[in-house]
XYZ file of C-alpha atoms in Angstrom:
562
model
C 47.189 -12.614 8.576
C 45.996 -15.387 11.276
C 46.367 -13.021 14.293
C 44.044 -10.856 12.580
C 40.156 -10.883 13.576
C 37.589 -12.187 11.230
C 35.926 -9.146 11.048
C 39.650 -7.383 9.652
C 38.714 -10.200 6.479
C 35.776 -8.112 5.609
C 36.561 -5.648 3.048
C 34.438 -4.080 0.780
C 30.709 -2.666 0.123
C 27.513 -4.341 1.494
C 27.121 -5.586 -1.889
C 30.617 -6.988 -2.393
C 30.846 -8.884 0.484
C 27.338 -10.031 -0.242
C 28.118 -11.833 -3.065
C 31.146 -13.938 -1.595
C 29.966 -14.474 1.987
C 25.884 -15.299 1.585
C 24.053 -18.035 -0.885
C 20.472 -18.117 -1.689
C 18.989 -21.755 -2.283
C 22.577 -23.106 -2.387
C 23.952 -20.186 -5.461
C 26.316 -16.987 -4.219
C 24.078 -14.061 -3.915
C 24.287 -11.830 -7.326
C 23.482 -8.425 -8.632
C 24.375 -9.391 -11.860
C 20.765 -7.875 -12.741
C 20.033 -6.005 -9.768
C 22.399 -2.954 -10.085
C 19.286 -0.810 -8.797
C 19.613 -2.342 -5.620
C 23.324 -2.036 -4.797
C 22.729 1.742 -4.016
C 20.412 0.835 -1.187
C 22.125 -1.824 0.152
C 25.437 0.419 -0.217
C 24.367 3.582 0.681
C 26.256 5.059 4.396
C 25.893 8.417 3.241
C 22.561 8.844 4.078
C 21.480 8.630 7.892
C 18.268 7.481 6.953
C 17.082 5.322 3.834
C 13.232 4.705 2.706
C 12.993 1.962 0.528
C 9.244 1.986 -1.294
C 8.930 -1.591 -2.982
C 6.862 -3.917 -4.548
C 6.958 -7.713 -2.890
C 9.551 -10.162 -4.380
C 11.718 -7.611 -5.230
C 14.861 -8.596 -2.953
C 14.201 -6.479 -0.407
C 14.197 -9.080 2.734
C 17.581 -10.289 1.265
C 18.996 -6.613 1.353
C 17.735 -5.891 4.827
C 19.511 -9.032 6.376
C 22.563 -8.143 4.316
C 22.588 -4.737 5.876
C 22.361 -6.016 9.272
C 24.359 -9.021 8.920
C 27.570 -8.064 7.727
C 27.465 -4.641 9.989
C 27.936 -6.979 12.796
C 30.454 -9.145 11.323
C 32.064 -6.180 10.206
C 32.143 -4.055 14.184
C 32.277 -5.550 17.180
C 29.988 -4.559 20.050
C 27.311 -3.698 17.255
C 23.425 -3.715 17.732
C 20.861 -4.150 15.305
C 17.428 -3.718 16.028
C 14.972 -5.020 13.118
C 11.217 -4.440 13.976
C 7.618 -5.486 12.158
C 4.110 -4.851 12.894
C 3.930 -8.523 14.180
C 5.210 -11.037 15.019
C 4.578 -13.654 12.336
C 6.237 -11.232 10.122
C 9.546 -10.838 12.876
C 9.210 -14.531 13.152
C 9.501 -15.448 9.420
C 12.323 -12.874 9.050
C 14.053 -14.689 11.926
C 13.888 -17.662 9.961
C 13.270 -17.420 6.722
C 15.934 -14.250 6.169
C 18.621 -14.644 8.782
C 19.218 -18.044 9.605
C 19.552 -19.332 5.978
C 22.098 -16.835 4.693
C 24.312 -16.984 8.097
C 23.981 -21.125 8.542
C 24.209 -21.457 4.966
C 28.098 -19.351 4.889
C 31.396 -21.514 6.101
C 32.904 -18.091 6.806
C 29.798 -17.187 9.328
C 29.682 -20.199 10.553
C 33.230 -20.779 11.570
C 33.916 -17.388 12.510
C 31.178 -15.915 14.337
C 29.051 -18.267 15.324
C 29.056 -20.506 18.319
C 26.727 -23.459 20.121
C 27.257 -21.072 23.353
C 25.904 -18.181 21.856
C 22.048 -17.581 21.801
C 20.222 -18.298 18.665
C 16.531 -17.738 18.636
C 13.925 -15.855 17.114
C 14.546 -12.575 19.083
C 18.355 -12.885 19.076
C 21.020 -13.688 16.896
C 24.241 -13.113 18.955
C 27.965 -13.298 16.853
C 31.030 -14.134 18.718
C 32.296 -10.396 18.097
C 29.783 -9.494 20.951
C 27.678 -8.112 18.014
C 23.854 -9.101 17.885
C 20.625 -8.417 16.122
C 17.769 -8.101 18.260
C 13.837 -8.853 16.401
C 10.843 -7.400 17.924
C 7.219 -6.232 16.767
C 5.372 -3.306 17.052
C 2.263 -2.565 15.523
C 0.219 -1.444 18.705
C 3.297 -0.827 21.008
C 6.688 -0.166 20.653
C 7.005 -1.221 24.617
C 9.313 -4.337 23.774
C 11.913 -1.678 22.496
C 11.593 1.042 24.954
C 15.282 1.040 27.147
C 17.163 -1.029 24.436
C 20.182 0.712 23.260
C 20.870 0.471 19.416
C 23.058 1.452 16.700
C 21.282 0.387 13.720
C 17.134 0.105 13.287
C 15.409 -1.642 10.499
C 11.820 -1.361 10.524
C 9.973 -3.348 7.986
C 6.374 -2.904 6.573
C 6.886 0.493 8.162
C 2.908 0.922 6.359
C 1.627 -1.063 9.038
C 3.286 0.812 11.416
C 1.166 3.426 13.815
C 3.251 6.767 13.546
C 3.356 7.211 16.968
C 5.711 4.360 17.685
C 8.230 5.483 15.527
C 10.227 8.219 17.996
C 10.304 5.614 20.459
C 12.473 3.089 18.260
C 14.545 5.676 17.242
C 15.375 6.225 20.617
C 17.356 3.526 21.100
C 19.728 4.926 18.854
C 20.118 7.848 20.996
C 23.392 6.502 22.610
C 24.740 4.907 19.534
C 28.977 5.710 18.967
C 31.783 3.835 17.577
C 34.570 2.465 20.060
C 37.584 4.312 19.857
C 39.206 2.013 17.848
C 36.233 2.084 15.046
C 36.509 5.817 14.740
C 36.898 5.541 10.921
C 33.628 3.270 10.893
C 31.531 6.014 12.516
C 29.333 5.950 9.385
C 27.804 2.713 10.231
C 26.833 4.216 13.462
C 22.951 5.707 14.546
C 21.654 4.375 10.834
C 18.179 3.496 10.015
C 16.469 1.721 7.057
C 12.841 1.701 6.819
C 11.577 -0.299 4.329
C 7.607 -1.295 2.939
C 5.198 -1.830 0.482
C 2.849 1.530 0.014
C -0.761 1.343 0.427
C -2.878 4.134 0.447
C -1.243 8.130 -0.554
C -1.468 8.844 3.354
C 0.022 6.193 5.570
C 3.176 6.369 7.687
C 5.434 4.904 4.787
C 4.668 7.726 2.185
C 4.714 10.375 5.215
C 8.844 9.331 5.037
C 8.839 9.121 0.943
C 7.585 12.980 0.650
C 11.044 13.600 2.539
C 13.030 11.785 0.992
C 15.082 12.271 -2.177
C 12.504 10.014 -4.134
C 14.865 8.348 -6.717
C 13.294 6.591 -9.672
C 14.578 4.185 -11.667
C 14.794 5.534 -15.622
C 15.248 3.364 -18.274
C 16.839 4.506 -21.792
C 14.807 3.817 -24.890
C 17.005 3.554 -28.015
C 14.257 3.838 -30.657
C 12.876 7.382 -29.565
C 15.884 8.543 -27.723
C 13.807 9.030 -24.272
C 13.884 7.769 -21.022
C 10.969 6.220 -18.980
C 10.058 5.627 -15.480
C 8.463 2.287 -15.217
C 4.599 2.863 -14.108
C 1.661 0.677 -15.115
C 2.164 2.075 -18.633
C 5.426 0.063 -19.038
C 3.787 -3.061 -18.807
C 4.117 -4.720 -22.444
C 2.948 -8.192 -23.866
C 6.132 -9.464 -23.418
C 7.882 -6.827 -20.996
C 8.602 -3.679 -20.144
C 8.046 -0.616 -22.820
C 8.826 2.951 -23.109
C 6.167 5.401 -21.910
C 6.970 8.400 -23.968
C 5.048 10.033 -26.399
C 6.165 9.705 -30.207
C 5.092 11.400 -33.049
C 3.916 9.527 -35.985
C 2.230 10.017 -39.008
C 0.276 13.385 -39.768
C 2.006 14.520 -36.467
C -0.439 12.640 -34.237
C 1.016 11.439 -31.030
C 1.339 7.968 -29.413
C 2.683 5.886 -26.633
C 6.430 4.729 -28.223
C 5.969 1.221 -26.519
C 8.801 0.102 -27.927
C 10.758 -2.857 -25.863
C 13.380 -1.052 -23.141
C 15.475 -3.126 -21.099
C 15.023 -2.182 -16.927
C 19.142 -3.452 -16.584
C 20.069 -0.747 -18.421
C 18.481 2.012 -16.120
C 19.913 4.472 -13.823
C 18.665 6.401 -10.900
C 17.306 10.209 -10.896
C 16.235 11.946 -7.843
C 13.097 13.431 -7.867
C 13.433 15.291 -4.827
C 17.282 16.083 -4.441
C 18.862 17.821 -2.218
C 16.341 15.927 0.719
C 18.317 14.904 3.771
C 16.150 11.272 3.538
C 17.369 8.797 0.895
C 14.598 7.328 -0.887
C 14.256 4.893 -3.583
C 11.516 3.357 -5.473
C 11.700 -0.291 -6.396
C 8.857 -2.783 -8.082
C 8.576 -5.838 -9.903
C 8.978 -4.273 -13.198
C 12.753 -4.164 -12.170
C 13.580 -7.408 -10.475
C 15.312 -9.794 -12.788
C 13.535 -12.211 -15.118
C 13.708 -15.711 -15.808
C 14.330 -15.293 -19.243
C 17.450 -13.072 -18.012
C 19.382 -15.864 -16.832
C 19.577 -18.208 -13.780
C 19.381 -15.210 -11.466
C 16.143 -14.217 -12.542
C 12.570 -15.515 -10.833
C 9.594 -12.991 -12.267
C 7.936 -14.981 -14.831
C 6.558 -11.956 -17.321
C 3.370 -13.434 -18.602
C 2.429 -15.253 -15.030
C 3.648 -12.787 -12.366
C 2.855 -9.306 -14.196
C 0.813 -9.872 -17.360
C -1.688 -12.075 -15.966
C -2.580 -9.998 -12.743
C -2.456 -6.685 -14.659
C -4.911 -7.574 -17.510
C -7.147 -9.507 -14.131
C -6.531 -12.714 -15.443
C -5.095 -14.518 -12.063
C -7.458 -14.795 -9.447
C -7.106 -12.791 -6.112
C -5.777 -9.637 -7.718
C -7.413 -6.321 -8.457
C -5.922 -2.817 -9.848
C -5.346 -2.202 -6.288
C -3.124 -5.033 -5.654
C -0.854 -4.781 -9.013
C -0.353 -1.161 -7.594
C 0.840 -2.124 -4.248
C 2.637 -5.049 -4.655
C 3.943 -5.534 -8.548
C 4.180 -1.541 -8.884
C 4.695 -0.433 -5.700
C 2.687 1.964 -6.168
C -0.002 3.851 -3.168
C -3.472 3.028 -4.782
C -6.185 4.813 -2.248
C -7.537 1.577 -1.001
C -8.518 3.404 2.790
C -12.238 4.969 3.297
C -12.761 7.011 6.182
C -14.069 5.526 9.687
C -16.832 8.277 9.825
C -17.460 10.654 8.046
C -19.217 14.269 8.782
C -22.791 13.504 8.166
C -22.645 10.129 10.443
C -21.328 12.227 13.082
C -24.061 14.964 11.866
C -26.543 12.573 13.132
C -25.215 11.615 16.530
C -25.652 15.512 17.345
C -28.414 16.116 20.121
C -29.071 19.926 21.168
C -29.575 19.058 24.588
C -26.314 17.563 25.524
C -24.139 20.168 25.855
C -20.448 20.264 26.690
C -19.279 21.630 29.299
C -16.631 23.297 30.902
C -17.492 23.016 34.998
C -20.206 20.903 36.476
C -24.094 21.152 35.649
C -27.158 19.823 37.501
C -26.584 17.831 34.370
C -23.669 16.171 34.744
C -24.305 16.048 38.150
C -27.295 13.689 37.577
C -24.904 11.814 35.423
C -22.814 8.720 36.257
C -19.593 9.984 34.388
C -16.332 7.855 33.309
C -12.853 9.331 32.329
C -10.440 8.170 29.266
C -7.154 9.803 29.184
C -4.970 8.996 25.691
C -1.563 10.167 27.381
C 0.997 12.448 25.433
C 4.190 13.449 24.774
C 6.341 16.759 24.469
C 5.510 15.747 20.714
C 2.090 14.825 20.701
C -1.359 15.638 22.870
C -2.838 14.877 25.663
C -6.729 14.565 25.613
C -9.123 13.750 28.748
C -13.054 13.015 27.913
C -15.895 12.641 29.834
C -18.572 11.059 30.107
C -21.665 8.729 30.622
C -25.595 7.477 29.159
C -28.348 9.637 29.332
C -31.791 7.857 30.424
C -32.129 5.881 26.860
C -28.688 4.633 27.259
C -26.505 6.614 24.788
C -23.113 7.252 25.474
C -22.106 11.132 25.256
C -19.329 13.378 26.155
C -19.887 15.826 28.708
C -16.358 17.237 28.850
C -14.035 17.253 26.546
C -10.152 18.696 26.996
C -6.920 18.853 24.932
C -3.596 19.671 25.851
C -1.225 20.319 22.671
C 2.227 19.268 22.810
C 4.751 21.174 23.975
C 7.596 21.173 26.852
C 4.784 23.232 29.228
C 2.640 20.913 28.255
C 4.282 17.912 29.528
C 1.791 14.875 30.558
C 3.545 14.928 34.120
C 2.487 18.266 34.832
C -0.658 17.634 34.364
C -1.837 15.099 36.437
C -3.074 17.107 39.503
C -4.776 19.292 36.635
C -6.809 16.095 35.090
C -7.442 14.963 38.841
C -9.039 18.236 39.893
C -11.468 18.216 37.107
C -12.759 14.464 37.410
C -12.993 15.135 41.360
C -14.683 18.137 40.275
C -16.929 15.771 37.842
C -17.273 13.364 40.650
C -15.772 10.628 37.856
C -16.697 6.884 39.010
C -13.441 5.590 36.763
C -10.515 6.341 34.431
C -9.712 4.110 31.590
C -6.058 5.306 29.802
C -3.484 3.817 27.785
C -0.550 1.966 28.550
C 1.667 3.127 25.718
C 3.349 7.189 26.934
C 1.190 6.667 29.891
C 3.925 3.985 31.295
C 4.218 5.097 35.103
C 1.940 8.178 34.618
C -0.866 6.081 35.200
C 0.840 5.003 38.806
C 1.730 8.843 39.575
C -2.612 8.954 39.324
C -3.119 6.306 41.786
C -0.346 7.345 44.324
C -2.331 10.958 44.933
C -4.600 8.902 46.505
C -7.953 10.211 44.777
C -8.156 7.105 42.845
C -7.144 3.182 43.255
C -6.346 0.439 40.985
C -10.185 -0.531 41.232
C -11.168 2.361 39.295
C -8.206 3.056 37.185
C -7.846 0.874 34.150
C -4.593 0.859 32.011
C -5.263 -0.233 28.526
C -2.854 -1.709 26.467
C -4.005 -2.169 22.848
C -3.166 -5.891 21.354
C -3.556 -7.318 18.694
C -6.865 -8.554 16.070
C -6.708 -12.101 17.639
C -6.934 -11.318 21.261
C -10.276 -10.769 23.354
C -11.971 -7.266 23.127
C -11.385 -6.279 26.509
C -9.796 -7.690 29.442
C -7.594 -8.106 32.276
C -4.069 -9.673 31.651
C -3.496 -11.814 34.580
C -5.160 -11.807 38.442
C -2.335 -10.254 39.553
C -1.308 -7.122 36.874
C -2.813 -4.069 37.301
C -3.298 -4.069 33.061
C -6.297 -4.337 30.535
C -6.321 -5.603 27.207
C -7.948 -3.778 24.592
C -8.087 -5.159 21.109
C -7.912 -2.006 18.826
C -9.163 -3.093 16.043
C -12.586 -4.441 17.635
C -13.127 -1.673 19.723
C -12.526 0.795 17.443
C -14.891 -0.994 14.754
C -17.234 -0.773 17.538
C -17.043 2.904 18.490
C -17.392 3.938 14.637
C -20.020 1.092 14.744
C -22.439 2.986 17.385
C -21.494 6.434 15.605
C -22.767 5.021 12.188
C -25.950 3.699 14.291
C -26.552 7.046 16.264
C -26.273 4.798 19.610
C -23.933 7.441 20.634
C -24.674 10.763 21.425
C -22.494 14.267 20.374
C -23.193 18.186 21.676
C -24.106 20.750 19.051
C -22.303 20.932 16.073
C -20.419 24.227 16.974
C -19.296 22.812 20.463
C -18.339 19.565 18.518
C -15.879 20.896 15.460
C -12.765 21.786 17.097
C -13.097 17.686 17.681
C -14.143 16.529 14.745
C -10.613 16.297 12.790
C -9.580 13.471 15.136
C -12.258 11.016 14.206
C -12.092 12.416 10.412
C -8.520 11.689 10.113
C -8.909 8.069 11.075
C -9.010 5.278 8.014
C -10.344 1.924 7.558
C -7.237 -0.007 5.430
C -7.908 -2.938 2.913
C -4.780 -4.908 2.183
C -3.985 -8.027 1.039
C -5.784 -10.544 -1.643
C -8.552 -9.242 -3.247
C -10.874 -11.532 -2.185
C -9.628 -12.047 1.487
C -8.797 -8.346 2.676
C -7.905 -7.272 5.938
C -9.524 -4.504 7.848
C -7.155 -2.077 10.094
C -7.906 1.068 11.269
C -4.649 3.465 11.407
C -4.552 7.766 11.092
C -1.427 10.022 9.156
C 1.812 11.570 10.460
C 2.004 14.604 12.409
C -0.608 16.564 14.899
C -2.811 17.482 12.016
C -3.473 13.568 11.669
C -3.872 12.713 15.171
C -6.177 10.555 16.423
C -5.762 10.889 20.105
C -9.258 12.070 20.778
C -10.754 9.233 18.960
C -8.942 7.438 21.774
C -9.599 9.278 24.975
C -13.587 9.119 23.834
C -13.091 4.760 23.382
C -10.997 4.969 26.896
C -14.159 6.808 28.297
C -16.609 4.154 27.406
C -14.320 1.467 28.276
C -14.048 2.837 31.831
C -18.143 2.531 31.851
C -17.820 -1.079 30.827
C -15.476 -2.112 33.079
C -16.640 -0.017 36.049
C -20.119 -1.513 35.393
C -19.687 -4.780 33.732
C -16.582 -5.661 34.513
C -14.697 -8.553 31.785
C -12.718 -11.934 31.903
C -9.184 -12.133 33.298
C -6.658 -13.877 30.744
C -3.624 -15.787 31.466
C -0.446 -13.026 31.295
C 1.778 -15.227 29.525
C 1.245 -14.393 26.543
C 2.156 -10.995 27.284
C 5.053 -10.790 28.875
C-alpha cells in the first residue's frame, strides 16, 4: 500500500470522495439532504452537463469538487474553469478552491507543495495536474492555445455565445495516457453551470438541448407528484401543486406539506445527448432539517416571495430562489426607432456614387468564422453631421466563406470607396487584421483593432504607445449607438434597402440583473446565426474608425491588459 500513489487512494464517486476528503466551515461535506445533487456532481456519462440553478444552492461547492478530485484522481490532468469576470474567477479562486484543498490533510500532504504555484490563475498538484481560472465575458483570448481536458464555465448567462467554440477548443486534444485508458470518461468533459435570466440567453440556448430533468416530489395526501415552481411555496414550506377535487367536485390547489428530500428526478426531454438539470432554493436543505441545512424558510423564501425583504422583485425570486428565466431583457431598438432614422435620400449602395464620392467614408469590419459572418459597413456624415451607411456587405458562414479569403475582396471595395480608415475587432480577427496591413493599401495609422473590455474601462482608446490595439468598452459604446438611433442622430437608407439588416440590431437585448433596486445594464444577443449581432458591430466599428481617424483618443497604460 505505501508504494502506491496518492491518487491509487481515491476510490469512489465525486460524491463519495467528497464527503471524506473536503470540509466546509470546519464539518465533512454532506449530501445527507442533497441527494438531487449527487447526479450532477456524479454524472461521466454525459459529455456535457447544464446545470440551471438558483444561488445558494451548492453549486460552487460541486463545481470545485468536480475539478478538484479529477486532478487528484489523473495525473497530467487540466482543468479549465472560466467566468464572465474576473471578480467572479477571483472569488472562485479563493473563496471555492483554496478552502476545501487547504482545509483537507489528505490534499495537503499529498498533492500539494510550497514549490508548486498557487495563485489565482493556477492551482498546480504535485501529480502534474492543474486547474487553470480565466474570464471571458468580452473575449475568450486568455484561453485561445491552452490545451484542456475538462472546462467549467460558470454564469455561462453572462457569457456572449460567440466565445463559447473557442473554449471548447481547448479540449480538442484532450486523451487519457496509456496507462489511464479505463479513465477515458473523465476525458474532453464540460460542465456549464448558471443562474437563468431572461427565456433567450446563452444558458437556456444549452437547457432546450438538454435532457431537462426536474426534480418531482411525492405527495402522500393526493397521491401526485409535483415539480417545485412558485406554486410550491407554502407558509411554512414547500406544498404540492396538483389539483384536488373537493366538495361538489370543484377543484383546488392540494397544498398539502411535501417534503423536497424525498424527490426524484424525471427527464423532461430524454433521450437529449446534453444532461441537464434544474436546481433552486426550494430544494437546498433547511435549517430546520438538521445541521446541514442553511435556507431559513420564512427569511430566505417567504419573505422575498410575498415582497416583504427589500431589494427583491418577482423577477429576482425567479432567477435566483426559483431558478427560473423571468423576461427581464427589452430590446435595444426596436422597428419604429429605426423607422425614424430612415432618410429617402441616402441610399445604399453597391459601387461608388458622386455621392459617396463627396463623402468622407470609414470602414468597420466584425470578423467571422467558418461558423459565423463576416460583415463590412460603410460609411460617413452627411452635411448636418449624421452618421449613415453607404455600403453595407455580409458574408455568411461557411468553409468558402472563410474570413482569410476575403481580405483582398474587402480591400478592393474600400479602395474602390476611397475609405480614409478601418476600425475591426480583435476577437476572430486575431492576425487577419495584420494580413490587411501587410497588402500595403493600408497602415497601422488607419487601421484600428478593437478589443472590447470591460464596463469600467474608458470608452475608447489606445492600450499602450507602443501596441497597435484599441480599447472599446462595449457596453458604453453600444448604449451610445442605440442612444443616437433612439435620437435620429443617425441616419438609415429606405426601409426596403434597410430590412435584410434589420434582424441584427432587433436581436440585440438590454439585460437587468441583480438587486432590484441596483440593476445592471448589459447588452448581449441569442445563440445561433438567426441571433447574430455582427452587423450591429461592423456599423459601431464604422463610426469608431470616424472618431479615431478624426478625433483621435487617450493612450492607456497596457498593463492592465496583458
Amino acid at each position: 500500500m505505501g508504494d502506491l500513489p496518492p491518487s491509487a487512494l481515491l476510490q469512489g464517486t465525486f460524491s463519495e470522495l467528497a464527503q471524506g476528503l473536503f470540509k466546509l466551515k470546519g464539518e465533512y461535506i454532506s449530501y445527507k439532504d442533497q441527494s438531487y445533487m449527487v447526479t450532477a456532481v456524479d454524472d461521466t456519462d454525459y459529455e456535457t452537463i447544464v446545470m440551471r440553478t438558483g444561488r445558494q444552492v451548492g453549486k460552487t461547492t460541486s463545481q470545485s469538487i468536480r475539478a478538484v478530485i479529477s486532478c487528484l484522481q489523473l495525473e497530467h490532468f487540466h482543468v479549465l474553469y472560466v467566468s464572465p469576470s474576473f471578480k467572479q474567477t477571483k472569488r472562485f479562486s479563493r473563496k471555492a478552491l483554496d478552502p476545501i484543498c487547504k482545509d483537507s490533510e489528505f490534499v495537503t500532504t499529498q498533492f500539494m507543495d510550497p514549490s508548486l504555484t498557487w495563485s489565482i490563475e493556477t492551482k498546480q498538484f504535485s501529480n502534474n495536474s492543474d486547474i487553470t481560472l480565466h474570464y471571458a465575458f468580452h473575449t475568450a483570448d486568455r484561453s485561445r492555445g491552452e490545451s484542456m481536458d475538462f472546462l467549467e464555465i460558470d454564469e455561462l448567462q453572462n457569457i456572449l455565445p460567440e466565445n463559447i467554440p473557442v473554449l471548447e477548443q481547448t479540449l480538442v486534444h484532450s486523451k487519457p495516457r496509456s496507462h489511464q485508458l479505463a479513465l477515458a470518461h473523465f476525458y474532453k468533459k464540460k460542465l456549464y453551470t448558471g443562474t437563468p435570466l431572461t427565456m433567450d440567453g446563452t444558458l437556456e440556448h444549452y437547457w432546450a438541448q438538454s435532457t431537462q430533468m426536474m426534480w418531482e416530489v411525492p405527495c402522500y395526501a393526493c397521491g401526485g407528484w409535483s415539480q417545485l415552481t412558485e406554486k410550491s411555496i407554502g407558509k411554512h414550506g414547500t406544498v404540492c401543486t396538483n389539483n384536488a377535487t373537493g366538495t361538489g367536485g370543484s377543484r383546488h390547489q392540494c397544498a398539502r406539506p411535501i417534503d423536497p428530500r424525498q424527490g426524484v428526478w424525471h427527464a423532461m426531454n430524454p433521450g437529449a445527448d446534453i444532461m441537464g438539470v434544474h436546481i433552486s432554493q426550494l430544494m437546498a436543505p433547511r435549517v430546520e432539517w438538521g445541521p446541514h441545512g442553511w435556507i431559513r424558510w420564512e427569511k430566505d423564501i417567504l419573505m422575498p416571495f410575498e415582497g416583504r425583504s427589500p431589494g427583491w422583485d418577482k423577477l429576482r425570486v425567479y432567477n435566483e430562489i426559483l431558478g427560473f428565466p423571468c423576461e427581464s431583457a427589452t430590446r435595444a431598438i426596436t422597428e419604429a426607432d429605426m423607422m425614424a432614422c430612415v432618410d429617402e435620400k441616402w441610399s445604399l449602395v453597391q459601387a461608388p456614387t458622386a455621392h459617396t464620392n463627396s463623402l468622407r467614408l470609414f470602414a468597420g469590419i466584425d470578423w467571422g468564422s467558418t461558423r459565423s459572418r463576416t460583415v463590412l459597413t460603410i460609411g460617413g456624415k452627411g452635411a448636418d453631421g449624421r452618421f449613415g451607411p453607404v455600403f453595407i456587405r455580409r458574408w455568411e458562414g461557411d468553409e468558402e466563406n472563410d474570413p482569410t479569403v476575403l481580405i483582398d475582396e474587402i480591400l478592393n471595395i474600400c479602395k474602390a470607396f476611397n475609405v480614409i480608415a478601418i476600425a475591426c475587432d480583435v476577437g476572430y480577427g486575431f492576425g487577419l487584421n495584420s494580413q490587411l496591413i501587410q497588402t500595403g493599401a493600408y497602415d497601422m495609422s488607419n487601421v484600428f483593432p478593437i478589443r472590447y473590455v470591460g464596463w469600467a474601462s474608458p470608452r475608447l482608446a489606445r492600450i499602450g504607445k507602443r501596441r497597435w490595439e484599441y480599447s472599446g468598452n462595449r457596453s458604453t459604446l453600444m448604449g451610445e449607438l442605440f442612444t443616437f438611433m433612439k435620437r435620429k442622430r443617425i441616419r438609415l437608407p429606405p426601409w426596403k434597402q434597410w430590412a435584410p439588416f434589420k434582424s441584427d440590431f432587433l436581436s440585440v437585448f438590454v439585460e437587468l440583473s441583480g438587486r432590484a433596486d441596483k440593476r445592471e445594464m448589459r447588452y448581449s444577443h441569442g445563440v445561433g446565426l438567426k441571433n447574430a449581432d455582427d452587423g450591429v458591430h461592423s456599423f459601431l466599428y464604422s463610426m469608431a474608425a470616424e472618431e479615431l481617424a478624426n478625433v483621435g483618443c487617450p493612450t492607456i497604460d497596457d498593463t492592465f491588459y496583458n
